[in-house]
PDB file of C-alpha atoms and ligand atoms in Angstrom:
ATOM      1  CA  MET A   1     -64.367 131.782  60.532  1.00  0.00           C
ATOM      2  CA  ALA A   2     -67.835 130.703  59.230  1.00  0.00           C
ATOM      3  CA  CYS A   3     -68.184 128.266  56.491  1.00  0.00           C
ATOM      4  CA  GLY A   4     -67.857 130.057  53.100  1.00  0.00           C
ATOM      5  CA  THR A   5     -69.862 127.460  51.082  1.00  0.00           C
ATOM      6  CA  CYS A   6     -73.305 127.323  52.687  1.00  0.00           C
ATOM      7  CA  ASN A   7     -73.312 130.066  55.340  1.00  0.00           C
ATOM      8  CA  CYS A   8     -73.476 127.423  58.173  1.00  0.00           C
ATOM      9  CA  ASN A   9     -71.633 128.070  61.434  1.00  0.00           C
ATOM     10  CA  SER A  10     -69.144 125.379  60.733  1.00  0.00           C
ATOM     11  CA  PRO A  11     -65.437 126.288  60.680  1.00  0.00           C
ATOM     12  CA  GLU A  12     -64.383 127.023  57.094  1.00  0.00           C
ATOM     13  CA  ILE A  13     -63.494 123.885  55.123  1.00  0.00           C
ATOM     14  CA  GLU A  14     -61.638 123.952  51.959  1.00  0.00           C
ATOM     15  CA  ASN A  15     -63.936 122.268  49.515  1.00  0.00           C
ATOM     16  CA  LEU A  16     -67.273 120.600  50.372  1.00  0.00           C
ATOM     17  CA  PHE A  17     -67.083 118.461  47.132  1.00  0.00           C
ATOM     18  CA  MET A  18     -63.768 116.949  48.081  1.00  0.00           C
ATOM     19  CA  PRO A  19     -64.014 113.827  50.410  1.00  0.00           C
ATOM     20  CA  LYS A  20     -61.383 113.225  53.123  1.00  0.00           C
ATOM     21  CA  GLU A  21     -60.143 109.873  54.225  1.00  0.00           C
ATOM     22  CA  ALA A  22     -61.168 108.619  57.544  1.00  0.00           C
ATOM     23  CA  LEU A  23     -59.733 105.596  59.127  1.00  0.00           C
ATOM     24  CA  ILE A  24     -61.966 103.170  60.892  1.00  0.00           C
ATOM     25  CA  THR A  25     -60.658 102.243  64.354  1.00  0.00           C
ATOM     26  CA  GLU A  26     -63.550 100.037  65.776  1.00  0.00           C
ATOM     27  CA  THR A  27     -66.733  98.528  64.494  1.00  0.00           C
ATOM     28  CA  LYS A  28     -69.604  96.735  66.143  1.00  0.00           C
ATOM     29  CA  TRP A  29     -72.898  95.309  64.929  1.00  0.00           C
ATOM     30  CA  MET A  30     -75.576  97.002  67.135  1.00  0.00           C
ATOM     31  CA  THR A  31     -78.381  95.011  65.567  1.00  0.00           C
ATOM     32  CA  LYS A  32     -78.599  92.445  62.837  1.00  0.00           C
ATOM     33  CA  ASP A  33     -78.504  95.163  60.131  1.00  0.00           C
ATOM     34  CA  THR A  34     -77.114  98.271  61.832  1.00  0.00           C
ATOM     35  CA  LYS A  35     -73.304  98.818  62.401  1.00  0.00           C
ATOM     36  CA  HIS A  36     -71.500 101.238  64.537  1.00  0.00           C
ATOM     37  CA  PHE A  37     -68.176 102.792  63.351  1.00  0.00           C
ATOM     38  CA  VAL A  38     -65.542 104.687  65.399  1.00  0.00           C
ATOM     39  CA  LEU A  39     -63.369 106.735  63.025  1.00  0.00           C
ATOM     40  CA  LYS A  40     -60.607 109.339  62.966  1.00  0.00           C
ATOM     41  CA  TRP A  41     -59.347 111.482  60.166  1.00  0.00           C
ATOM     42  CA  ALA A  42     -56.494 109.756  58.395  1.00  0.00           C
ATOM     43  CA  ASP A  43     -54.498 112.942  58.326  1.00  0.00           C
ATOM     44  CA  GLY A  44     -54.667 113.205  62.114  1.00  0.00           C
ATOM     45  CA  SER A  45     -56.729 116.425  62.126  1.00  0.00           C
ATOM     46  CA  LYS A  46     -59.139 117.158  65.047  1.00  0.00           C
ATOM     47  CA  VAL A  47     -62.817 116.600  64.553  1.00  0.00           C
ATOM     48  CA  SER A  48     -64.672 119.794  64.298  1.00  0.00           C
ATOM     49  CA  HIS A  49     -68.582 120.010  63.780  1.00  0.00           C
ATOM     50  CA  GLN A  50     -71.690 121.187  65.496  1.00  0.00           C
ATOM     51  CA  PRO A  51     -74.013 118.560  66.992  1.00  0.00           C
ATOM     52  CA  GLY A  52     -76.751 117.672  64.368  1.00  0.00           C
ATOM     53  CA  GLN A  53     -74.521 118.399  61.296  1.00  0.00           C
ATOM     54  CA  ILE A  54     -74.226 115.650  58.711  1.00  0.00           C
ATOM     55  CA  VAL A  55     -71.620 113.811  56.724  1.00  0.00           C
ATOM     56  CA  GLU A  56     -71.589 112.272  53.290  1.00  0.00           C
ATOM     57  CA  ALA A  57     -69.895 108.832  53.536  1.00  0.00           C
ATOM     58  CA  SER A  58     -68.589 107.088  50.404  1.00  0.00           C
ATOM     59  CA  LEU A  59     -66.764 104.233  48.925  1.00  0.00           C
ATOM     60  CA  PHE A  60     -65.366 104.243  45.521  1.00  0.00           C
ATOM     61  CA  GLY A  61     -67.436 102.337  42.881  1.00  0.00           C
ATOM     62  CA  PHE A  62     -70.500 102.385  45.108  1.00  0.00           C
ATOM     63  CA  GLY A  63     -71.577 105.887  45.847  1.00  0.00           C
ATOM     64  CA  GLU A  64     -72.252 108.145  48.743  1.00  0.00           C
ATOM     65  CA  ILE A  65     -74.843 108.350  51.569  1.00  0.00           C
ATOM     66  CA  PRO A  66     -75.781 110.975  54.023  1.00  0.00           C
ATOM     67  CA  LEU A  67     -75.423 110.152  57.823  1.00  0.00           C
ATOM     68  CA  GLY A  68     -75.604 112.151  60.972  1.00  0.00           C
ATOM     69  CA  PHE A  69     -72.644 112.554  63.378  1.00  0.00           C
ATOM     70  CA  ALA A  70     -73.383 110.299  66.340  1.00  0.00           C
ATOM     71  CA  THR A  71     -70.881 112.010  68.519  1.00  0.00           C
ATOM     72  CA  SER A  72     -70.471 115.405  70.005  1.00  0.00           C
ATOM     73  CA  PRO A  73     -67.595 117.799  69.116  1.00  0.00           C
ATOM     74  CA  THR A  74     -66.530 117.478  72.764  1.00  0.00           C
ATOM     75  CA  GLN A  75     -65.030 114.141  71.694  1.00  0.00           C
ATOM     76  CA  GLU A  76     -62.311 115.701  69.762  1.00  0.00           C
ATOM     77  CA  ASN A  77     -60.042 112.804  68.409  1.00  0.00           C
ATOM     78  CA  SER A  78     -62.515 110.437  66.890  1.00  0.00           C
ATOM     79  CA  PHE A  79     -66.163 110.479  65.592  1.00  0.00           C
ATOM     80  CA  GLU A  80     -68.830 107.915  65.240  1.00  0.00           C
ATOM     81  CA  LEU A  81     -71.286 106.777  62.590  1.00  0.00           C
ATOM     82  CA  VAL A  82     -74.093 104.359  62.383  1.00  0.00           C
ATOM     83  CA  ILE A  83     -74.991 102.706  59.217  1.00  0.00           C
ATOM     84  CA  ARG A  84     -78.110 100.610  58.544  1.00  0.00           C
ATOM     85  CA  GLN A  85     -77.838  98.232  55.591  1.00  0.00           C
ATOM     86  CA  VAL A  86     -80.717  99.268  53.402  1.00  0.00           C
ATOM     87  CA  GLY A  87     -79.102  99.647  49.941  1.00  0.00           C
ATOM     88  CA  ARG A  88     -76.082  99.132  47.797  1.00  0.00           C
ATOM     89  CA  VAL A  89     -73.905 101.898  49.309  1.00  0.00           C
ATOM     90  CA  SER A  90     -74.826 101.257  52.891  1.00  0.00           C
ATOM     91  CA  THR A  91     -74.279  97.419  52.448  1.00  0.00           C
ATOM     92  CA  ALA A  92     -70.895  98.080  50.947  1.00  0.00           C
ATOM     93  CA  LEU A  93     -69.861 100.361  53.824  1.00  0.00           C
ATOM     94  CA  CYS A  94     -71.158  97.873  56.408  1.00  0.00           C
ATOM     95  CA  LYS A  95     -68.621  95.324  55.079  1.00  0.00           C
ATOM     96  CA  LEU A  96     -65.718  97.612  56.143  1.00  0.00           C
ATOM     97  CA  GLU A  97     -63.854  96.740  59.291  1.00  0.00           C
ATOM     98  CA  ALA A  98     -61.304  98.317  61.648  1.00  0.00           C
ATOM     99  CA  GLY A  99     -58.159  99.283  59.679  1.00  0.00           C
ATOM    100  CA  ASP A 100     -60.188 100.087  56.477  1.00  0.00           C
ATOM    101  CA  THR A 101     -60.938 103.640  55.314  1.00  0.00           C
ATOM    102  CA  MET A 102     -64.066 105.331  54.035  1.00  0.00           C
ATOM    103  CA  LEU A 103     -64.351 108.787  52.355  1.00  0.00           C
ATOM    104  CA  ILE A 104     -66.150 111.542  54.172  1.00  0.00           C
ATOM    105  CA  ARG A 105     -67.410 114.992  53.263  1.00  0.00           C
ATOM    106  CA  ALA A 106     -68.202 116.949  56.401  1.00  0.00           C
ATOM    107  CA  PRO A 107     -69.361 118.829  58.241  1.00  0.00           C
ATOM    108  CA  LEU A 108     -72.503 119.693  56.175  1.00  0.00           C
ATOM    109  CA  GLY A 109     -75.600 121.619  56.984  1.00  0.00           C
ATOM    110  CA  LYS A 110     -76.800 123.377  60.123  1.00  0.00           C
ATOM    111  CA  GLY A 111     -76.890 121.549  63.342  1.00  0.00           C
ATOM    112  CA  PHE A 112     -78.778 122.172  66.730  1.00  0.00           C
ATOM    113  CA  PRO A 113     -78.975 125.816  67.741  1.00  0.00           C
ATOM    114  CA  LEU A 114     -76.729 125.506  70.746  1.00  0.00           C
ATOM    115  CA  ASP A 115     -76.998 129.296  71.554  1.00  0.00           C
ATOM    116  CA  GLU A 116     -80.778 128.942  71.803  1.00  0.00           C
ATOM    117  CA  LEU A 117     -80.636 125.820  73.968  1.00  0.00           C
ATOM    118  CA  ARG A 118     -77.896 126.954  76.436  1.00  0.00           C
ATOM    119  CA  GLY A 119     -79.353 127.935  79.695  1.00  0.00           C
ATOM    120  CA  GLU A 120     -82.707 126.398  78.826  1.00  0.00           C
ATOM    121  CA  LYS A 121     -84.731 123.292  79.807  1.00  0.00           C
ATOM    122  CA  VAL A 122     -84.102 120.837  77.011  1.00  0.00           C
ATOM    123  CA  MET A 123     -86.023 117.789  75.967  1.00  0.00           C
ATOM    124  CA  ILE A 124     -85.000 115.378  73.188  1.00  0.00           C
ATOM    125  CA  ILE A 125     -87.566 112.927  71.662  1.00  0.00           C
ATOM    126  CA  ALA A 126     -85.805 110.274  69.519  1.00  0.00           C
ATOM    127  CA  GLY A 127     -87.569 107.416  67.729  1.00  0.00           C
ATOM    128  CA  GLY A 128     -85.770 104.590  65.906  1.00  0.00           C
ATOM    129  CA  LEU A 129     -82.598 105.709  64.089  1.00  0.00           C
ATOM    130  CA  GLY A 130     -83.335 109.203  65.346  1.00  0.00           C
ATOM    131  CA  ILE A 131     -81.197 108.411  68.401  1.00  0.00           C
ATOM    132  CA  VAL A 132     -78.084 108.554  66.207  1.00  0.00           C
ATOM    133  CA  PRO A 133     -77.960 112.250  65.134  1.00  0.00           C
ATOM    134  CA  THR A 134     -79.525 113.272  68.508  1.00  0.00           C
ATOM    135  CA  ARG A 135     -76.751 111.445  70.402  1.00  0.00           C
ATOM    136  CA  SER A 136     -74.403 114.180  69.201  1.00  0.00           C
ATOM    137  CA  LEU A 137     -76.423 116.663  71.230  1.00  0.00           C
ATOM    138  CA  ILE A 138     -77.172 114.263  74.107  1.00  0.00           C
ATOM    139  CA  ASN A 139     -73.483 113.825  74.560  1.00  0.00           C
ATOM    140  CA  TYR A 140     -72.834 117.524  74.245  1.00  0.00           C
ATOM    141  CA  ILE A 141     -75.305 118.369  76.917  1.00  0.00           C
ATOM    142  CA  THR A 142     -74.087 115.580  79.339  1.00  0.00           C
ATOM    143  CA  ASP A 143     -70.463 116.715  78.729  1.00  0.00           C
ATOM    144  CA  ARG A 144     -71.419 120.344  79.516  1.00  0.00           C
ATOM    145  CA  ARG A 145     -74.269 119.691  81.936  1.00  0.00           C
ATOM    146  CA  ASP A 146     -73.925 123.022  83.890  1.00  0.00           C
ATOM    147  CA  GLU A 147     -74.643 125.055  80.647  1.00  0.00           C
ATOM    148  CA  PHE A 148     -78.289 123.671  80.499  1.00  0.00           C
ATOM    149  CA  LYS A 149     -81.254 123.476  82.961  1.00  0.00           C
ATOM    150  CA  SER A 150     -83.213 120.265  83.177  1.00  0.00           C
ATOM    151  CA  PHE A 151     -82.525 117.664  80.543  1.00  0.00           C
ATOM    152  CA  THR A 152     -85.110 115.116  79.504  1.00  0.00           C
ATOM    153  CA  LEU A 153     -84.670 112.334  76.938  1.00  0.00           C
ATOM    154  CA  PHE A 154     -87.402 110.034  75.417  1.00  0.00           C
ATOM    155  CA  TYR A 155     -86.171 107.190  73.304  1.00  0.00           C
ATOM    156  CA  GLY A 156     -88.444 104.644  71.527  1.00  0.00           C
ATOM    157  CA  ALA A 157     -87.607 101.688  69.344  1.00  0.00           C
ATOM    158  CA  ARG A 158     -89.779  98.988  67.721  1.00  0.00           C
ATOM    159  CA  ASN A 159     -88.648  96.262  70.118  1.00  0.00           C
ATOM    160  CA  PRO A 160     -85.967  95.708  72.691  1.00  0.00           C
ATOM    161  CA  SER A 161     -83.390  94.319  70.236  1.00  0.00           C
ATOM    162  CA  GLU A 162     -83.713  97.462  68.043  1.00  0.00           C
ATOM    163  CA  LEU A 163     -82.638  99.751  70.949  1.00  0.00           C
ATOM    164  CA  LEU A 164     -79.233 101.193  69.895  1.00  0.00           C
ATOM    165  CA  PHE A 165     -76.241 102.404  72.083  1.00  0.00           C
ATOM    166  CA  LYS A 166     -77.008  99.822  74.814  1.00  0.00           C
ATOM    167  CA  GLU A 167     -73.960 100.917  76.915  1.00  0.00           C
ATOM    168  CA  ASP A 168     -75.287 104.534  76.832  1.00  0.00           C
ATOM    169  CA  LEU A 169     -78.773 103.309  77.828  1.00  0.00           C
ATOM    170  CA  VAL A 170     -77.320 101.577  80.990  1.00  0.00           C
ATOM    171  CA  LYS A 171     -75.586 104.876  81.802  1.00  0.00           C
ATOM    172  CA  TRP A 172     -78.708 107.123  81.152  1.00  0.00           C
ATOM    173  CA  ARG A 173     -80.957 104.921  83.262  1.00  0.00           C
ATOM    174  CA  SER A 174     -78.981 105.693  86.386  1.00  0.00           C
ATOM    175  CA  SER A 175     -77.604 109.169  85.380  1.00  0.00           C
ATOM    176  CA  LYS A 176     -78.539 112.320  87.501  1.00  0.00           C
ATOM    177  CA  ASP A 177     -77.701 114.418  84.307  1.00  0.00           C
ATOM    178  CA  VAL A 178     -80.671 113.266  82.252  1.00  0.00           C
ATOM    179  CA  HIS A 179     -84.297 112.310  82.980  1.00  0.00           C
ATOM    180  CA  TYR A 180     -84.350 109.254  80.776  1.00  0.00           C
ATOM    181  CA  PHE A 181     -87.522 107.543  79.702  1.00  0.00           C
ATOM    182  CA  GLU A 182     -87.650 104.716  77.116  1.00  0.00           C
ATOM    183  CA  THR A 183     -90.187 102.571  75.354  1.00  0.00           C
ATOM    184  CA  VAL A 184     -90.614  99.823  72.908  1.00  0.00           C
ATOM    185  CA  ASP A 185     -93.593  99.452  70.601  1.00  0.00           C
ATOM    186  CA  GLY A 186     -93.864  95.752  71.328  1.00  0.00           C
ATOM    187  CA  CYS A 187     -91.925  92.759  72.713  1.00  0.00           C
ATOM    188  CA  CYS A 188     -92.131  89.148  73.153  1.00  0.00           C
ATOM    189  CA  GLU A 189     -91.480  86.962  76.244  1.00  0.00           C
ATOM    190  CA  GLU A 190     -87.869  86.034  75.265  1.00  0.00           C
ATOM    191  CA  ASP A 191     -87.072  89.813  75.254  1.00  0.00           C
ATOM    192  CA  ASN A 192     -87.422  89.770  79.028  1.00  0.00           C
ATOM    193  CA  TRP A 193     -88.315  93.508  78.736  1.00  0.00           C
ATOM    194  CA  LYS A 194     -89.387  95.230  82.004  1.00  0.00           C
ATOM    195  CA  GLY A 195     -89.824  98.731  80.636  1.00  0.00           C
ATOM    196  CA  ASN A 196     -92.604 100.696  79.047  1.00  0.00           C
ATOM    197  CA  THR A 197     -94.396  99.247  76.069  1.00  0.00           C
ATOM    198  CA  GLY A 198     -96.283 101.500  73.713  1.00  0.00           C
ATOM    199  CA  VAL A 199     -95.559 104.264  71.176  1.00  0.00           C
ATOM    200  CA  ILE A 200     -93.299 107.094  72.250  1.00  0.00           C
ATOM    201  CA  THR A 201     -96.112 109.497  73.099  1.00  0.00           C
ATOM    202  CA  THR A 202     -97.104 107.047  75.978  1.00  0.00           C
ATOM    203  CA  LEU A 203     -93.950 108.470  77.819  1.00  0.00           C
ATOM    204  CA  PHE A 204     -95.678 111.849  78.130  1.00  0.00           C
ATOM    205  CA  LYS A 205     -97.627 110.390  81.072  1.00  0.00           C
ATOM    206  CA  GLN A 206     -94.385 109.930  82.963  1.00  0.00           C
ATOM    207  CA  ALA A 207     -92.660 113.254  82.508  1.00  0.00           C
ATOM    208  CA  GLU A 208     -93.530 116.795  83.267  1.00  0.00           C
ATOM    209  CA  VAL A 209     -93.146 119.052  80.180  1.00  0.00           C
ATOM    210  CA  THR A 210     -93.535 122.775  80.741  1.00  0.00           C
ATOM    211  CA  PRO A 211     -94.196 125.278  78.034  1.00  0.00           C
ATOM    212  CA  ASP A 212     -90.720 126.868  78.350  1.00  0.00           C
ATOM    213  CA  THR A 213     -89.004 123.547  77.458  1.00  0.00           C
ATOM    214  CA  LYS A 214     -86.971 123.516  74.221  1.00  0.00           C
ATOM    215  CA  VAL A 215     -87.913 120.251  72.523  1.00  0.00           C
ATOM    216  CA  ILE A 216     -85.842 118.552  69.809  1.00  0.00           C
ATOM    217  CA  ILE A 217     -87.611 115.742  67.685  1.00  0.00           C
ATOM    218  CA  CYS A 218     -86.064 113.280  65.369  1.00  0.00           C
ATOM    219  CA  GLY A 219     -87.548 110.051  64.211  1.00  0.00           C
ATOM    220  CA  PRO A 220     -89.706 108.440  61.617  1.00  0.00           C
ATOM    221  CA  PRO A 221     -92.032 110.880  59.728  1.00  0.00           C
ATOM    222  CA  ILE A 222     -95.238 109.239  61.396  1.00  0.00           C
ATOM    223  CA  MET A 223     -93.915 110.242  64.845  1.00  0.00           C
ATOM    224  CA  TYR A 224     -93.776 113.997  64.441  1.00  0.00           C
ATOM    225  CA  ARG A 225     -97.484 114.622  64.099  1.00  0.00           C
ATOM    226  CA  PHE A 226     -98.352 112.568  67.269  1.00  0.00           C
ATOM    227  CA  VAL A 227     -95.579 114.114  69.319  1.00  0.00           C
ATOM    228  CA  MET A 228     -96.732 117.555  68.249  1.00  0.00           C
ATOM    229  CA  MET A 229    -100.189 116.749  69.501  1.00  0.00           C
ATOM    230  CA  GLU A 230     -98.824 115.903  72.885  1.00  0.00           C
ATOM    231  CA  LEU A 231     -96.564 119.022  73.043  1.00  0.00           C
ATOM    232  CA  TYR A 232     -99.721 121.055  72.076  1.00  0.00           C
ATOM    233  CA  LYS A 233    -101.445 119.670  75.220  1.00  0.00           C
ATOM    234  CA  CYS A 234     -98.426 120.722  77.241  1.00  0.00           C
ATOM    235  CA  ASN A 235     -98.734 124.219  75.786  1.00  0.00           C
ATOM    236  CA  VAL A 236     -95.200 124.089  74.280  1.00  0.00           C
ATOM    237  CA  PRO A 237     -95.248 126.810  71.476  1.00  0.00           C
ATOM    238  CA  HIS A 238     -93.961 125.886  67.930  1.00  0.00           C
ATOM    239  CA  GLU A 239     -91.085 128.345  68.446  1.00  0.00           C
ATOM    240  CA  ASN A 240     -89.743 126.047  71.091  1.00  0.00           C
ATOM    241  CA  VAL A 241     -89.756 123.013  68.925  1.00  0.00           C
ATOM    242  CA  TYR A 242     -86.863 121.908  66.611  1.00  0.00           C
ATOM    243  CA  VAL A 243     -87.081 118.983  64.194  1.00  0.00           C
ATOM    244  CA  ASP A 244     -84.128 117.119  62.743  1.00  0.00           C
ATOM    245  CA  LEU A 245     -85.051 116.093  59.167  1.00  0.00           C
ATOM    246  CA  GLU A 246     -82.479 113.872  57.750  1.00  0.00           C
ATOM    247  CA  ARG A 247     -84.146 112.635  54.637  1.00  0.00           C
ATOM    248  CA  ARG A 248     -83.901 112.354  50.928  1.00  0.00           C
ATOM    249  CA  MET A 249     -80.493 113.832  50.904  1.00  0.00           C
ATOM    250  CA  LYS A 250     -78.008 113.180  48.045  1.00  0.00           C
ATOM    251  CA  CYS A 251     -75.404 115.795  47.206  1.00  0.00           C
ATOM    252  CA  GLY A 252     -75.462 117.510  50.739  1.00  0.00           C
ATOM    253  CA  VAL A 253     -74.609 120.856  49.301  1.00  0.00           C
ATOM    254  CA  GLY A 254     -77.832 122.413  47.741  1.00  0.00           C
ATOM    255  CA  LYS A 255     -77.161 121.299  44.190  1.00  0.00           C
ATOM    256  CA  CYS A 256     -79.245 118.309  43.298  1.00  0.00           C
ATOM    257  CA  GLY A 257     -82.747 119.333  44.790  1.00  0.00           C
ATOM    258  CA  HIS A 258     -83.458 115.893  46.205  1.00  0.00           C
ATOM    259  CA  CYS A 259     -83.988 117.155  49.691  1.00  0.00           C
ATOM    260  CA  GLN A 260     -86.135 120.200  48.798  1.00  0.00           C
ATOM    261  CA  ILE A 261     -89.139 121.007  51.015  1.00  0.00           C
ATOM    262  CA  ASN A 262     -90.999 123.841  49.269  1.00  0.00           C
ATOM    263  CA  ASP A 263     -88.422 126.631  49.437  1.00  0.00           C
ATOM    264  CA  LYS A 264     -86.122 124.908  51.867  1.00  0.00           C
ATOM    265  CA  TYR A 265     -83.178 122.600  51.283  1.00  0.00           C
ATOM    266  CA  VAL A 266     -82.766 120.054  54.135  1.00  0.00           C
ATOM    267  CA  CYS A 267     -79.081 119.854  53.412  1.00  0.00           C
ATOM    268  CA  ILE A 268     -78.094 123.426  53.767  1.00  0.00           C
ATOM    269  CA  ASP A 269     -81.098 125.172  55.608  1.00  0.00           C
ATOM    270  CA  GLY A 270     -81.262 122.065  57.914  1.00  0.00           C
ATOM    271  CA  PRO A 271     -81.277 119.208  58.709  1.00  0.00           C
ATOM    272  CA  VAL A 272     -82.402 121.016  61.997  1.00  0.00           C
ATOM    273  CA  PHE A 273     -85.357 123.418  61.560  1.00  0.00           C
ATOM    274  CA  LYS A 274     -87.443 125.310  64.008  1.00  0.00           C
ATOM    275  CA  TYR A 275     -90.864 123.675  63.685  1.00  0.00           C
ATOM    276  CA  SER A 276     -92.454 127.276  63.315  1.00  0.00           C
ATOM    277  CA  GLU A 277     -90.382 127.544  59.931  1.00  0.00           C
ATOM    278  CA  LEU A 278     -92.038 124.415  58.625  1.00  0.00           C
ATOM    279  CA  ASP A 279     -95.518 124.147  59.983  1.00  0.00           C
ATOM    280  CA  SER A 280     -97.079 125.735  56.887  1.00  0.00           C
ATOM    281  CA  LYS A 281     -95.090 123.493  54.468  1.00  0.00           C
ATOM    282  CA  GLU A 282     -97.273 120.514  53.451  1.00  0.00           C
ATOM    283  CA  GLU A 283     -94.343 118.249  52.462  1.00  0.00           C
ATOM    284  CA  ALA A 284     -92.326 118.806  55.580  1.00  0.00           C
ATOM    285  CA  LEU A 285     -93.833 116.461  58.134  1.00  0.00           C
TER     286      LEU A 285
HETATM  287  S1  FES B 301     -79.200 116.973  48.955  1.00  0.00           S
HETATM  288 FE1  FES B 301     -78.843 117.815  47.074  1.00  0.00          FE
HETATM  289  S2  FES B 301     -79.912 119.750  47.266  1.00  0.00           S
HETATM  290 FE2  FES B 301     -79.990 118.966  49.231  1.00  0.00          FE
END
C-alpha cells in the first residue's frame, strides 16, 4: 500500500511525526569529521525504503537532521547513515557509538525512479557527500545488475583523504558491474594519489556518454551547472537527467517550508527531481 501521508511510493507507515528507535551496531570515522553508522531497527523490523529516500535522525535535547539512506533496500536487516559534524545536532550524533540508539523518522520523500531506470543505461555523477545518498542506488544496481544496461559511476572529492566508502572504491575499481571513474580536485605528495586530478567534469573525457543514458547527479550546488554543460555536449536531454537535492530540509514532511523551491517542496516532491521539472526554477540549482 502506498504511503498515506505524502503520496510517495513507500510502504505505508503509521505516523511520519513519530520517530522510531534505531540501534547502532557499528561506527567508523571515514574522515576526520565524517562518521559512518550501521543501524538496525530496535524493534527488529525489516528495513523498507526506496533508494534516494531520506531519514530524519534525532537525539533528545539536541534536535533533528535530514540524512540520505546510504544503503539499498536490498540490504534488508540493517541500514547505514553517514553524518558530517557541522552543527550542534550532527556533532551530538557523531558522539554515539555501537550499542547506543538514535531516533529516526523514515522513509521520507520520493527516491530514485527505479521504474524509469530499469532496462536503461544508467550513469551516476556524485560529488563530495553526494556519494552517500547515491550509494543507495549504486548498491541497488550492483545487487540487481541484470535489470540495468550499462552502469557508469563518476565520483569526485576535494582530495584523496575526503574520498568516502574506501572499501567500496576498491571493489568498484575492479568490478565488471560498473564503469567507475574517480577524481580529486587536488592532492599533495604525501597523498600518493595516482588517479585523475581535476574537477568532476574532467572525467567526461574518459567515458562515452550517449544521449539515451539516464543520468543522476548529486553533489554541491556549484557542480550541477558544469555537469549539465557537459551533458548538453553529449546531447543528453533534460528529461533523462535526475537531480538529488538534499538541502535546507527541516521537518521532512511538507510543513515548515524550509526546503521550498518555488512551488516544490524538496522533502515531499523530492529530494529526487527530474531536471526538466526544475530547469525553469531560479532557486533550484
Ligand atoms: S522540510 Fe519542512 S517543508 Fe520540507
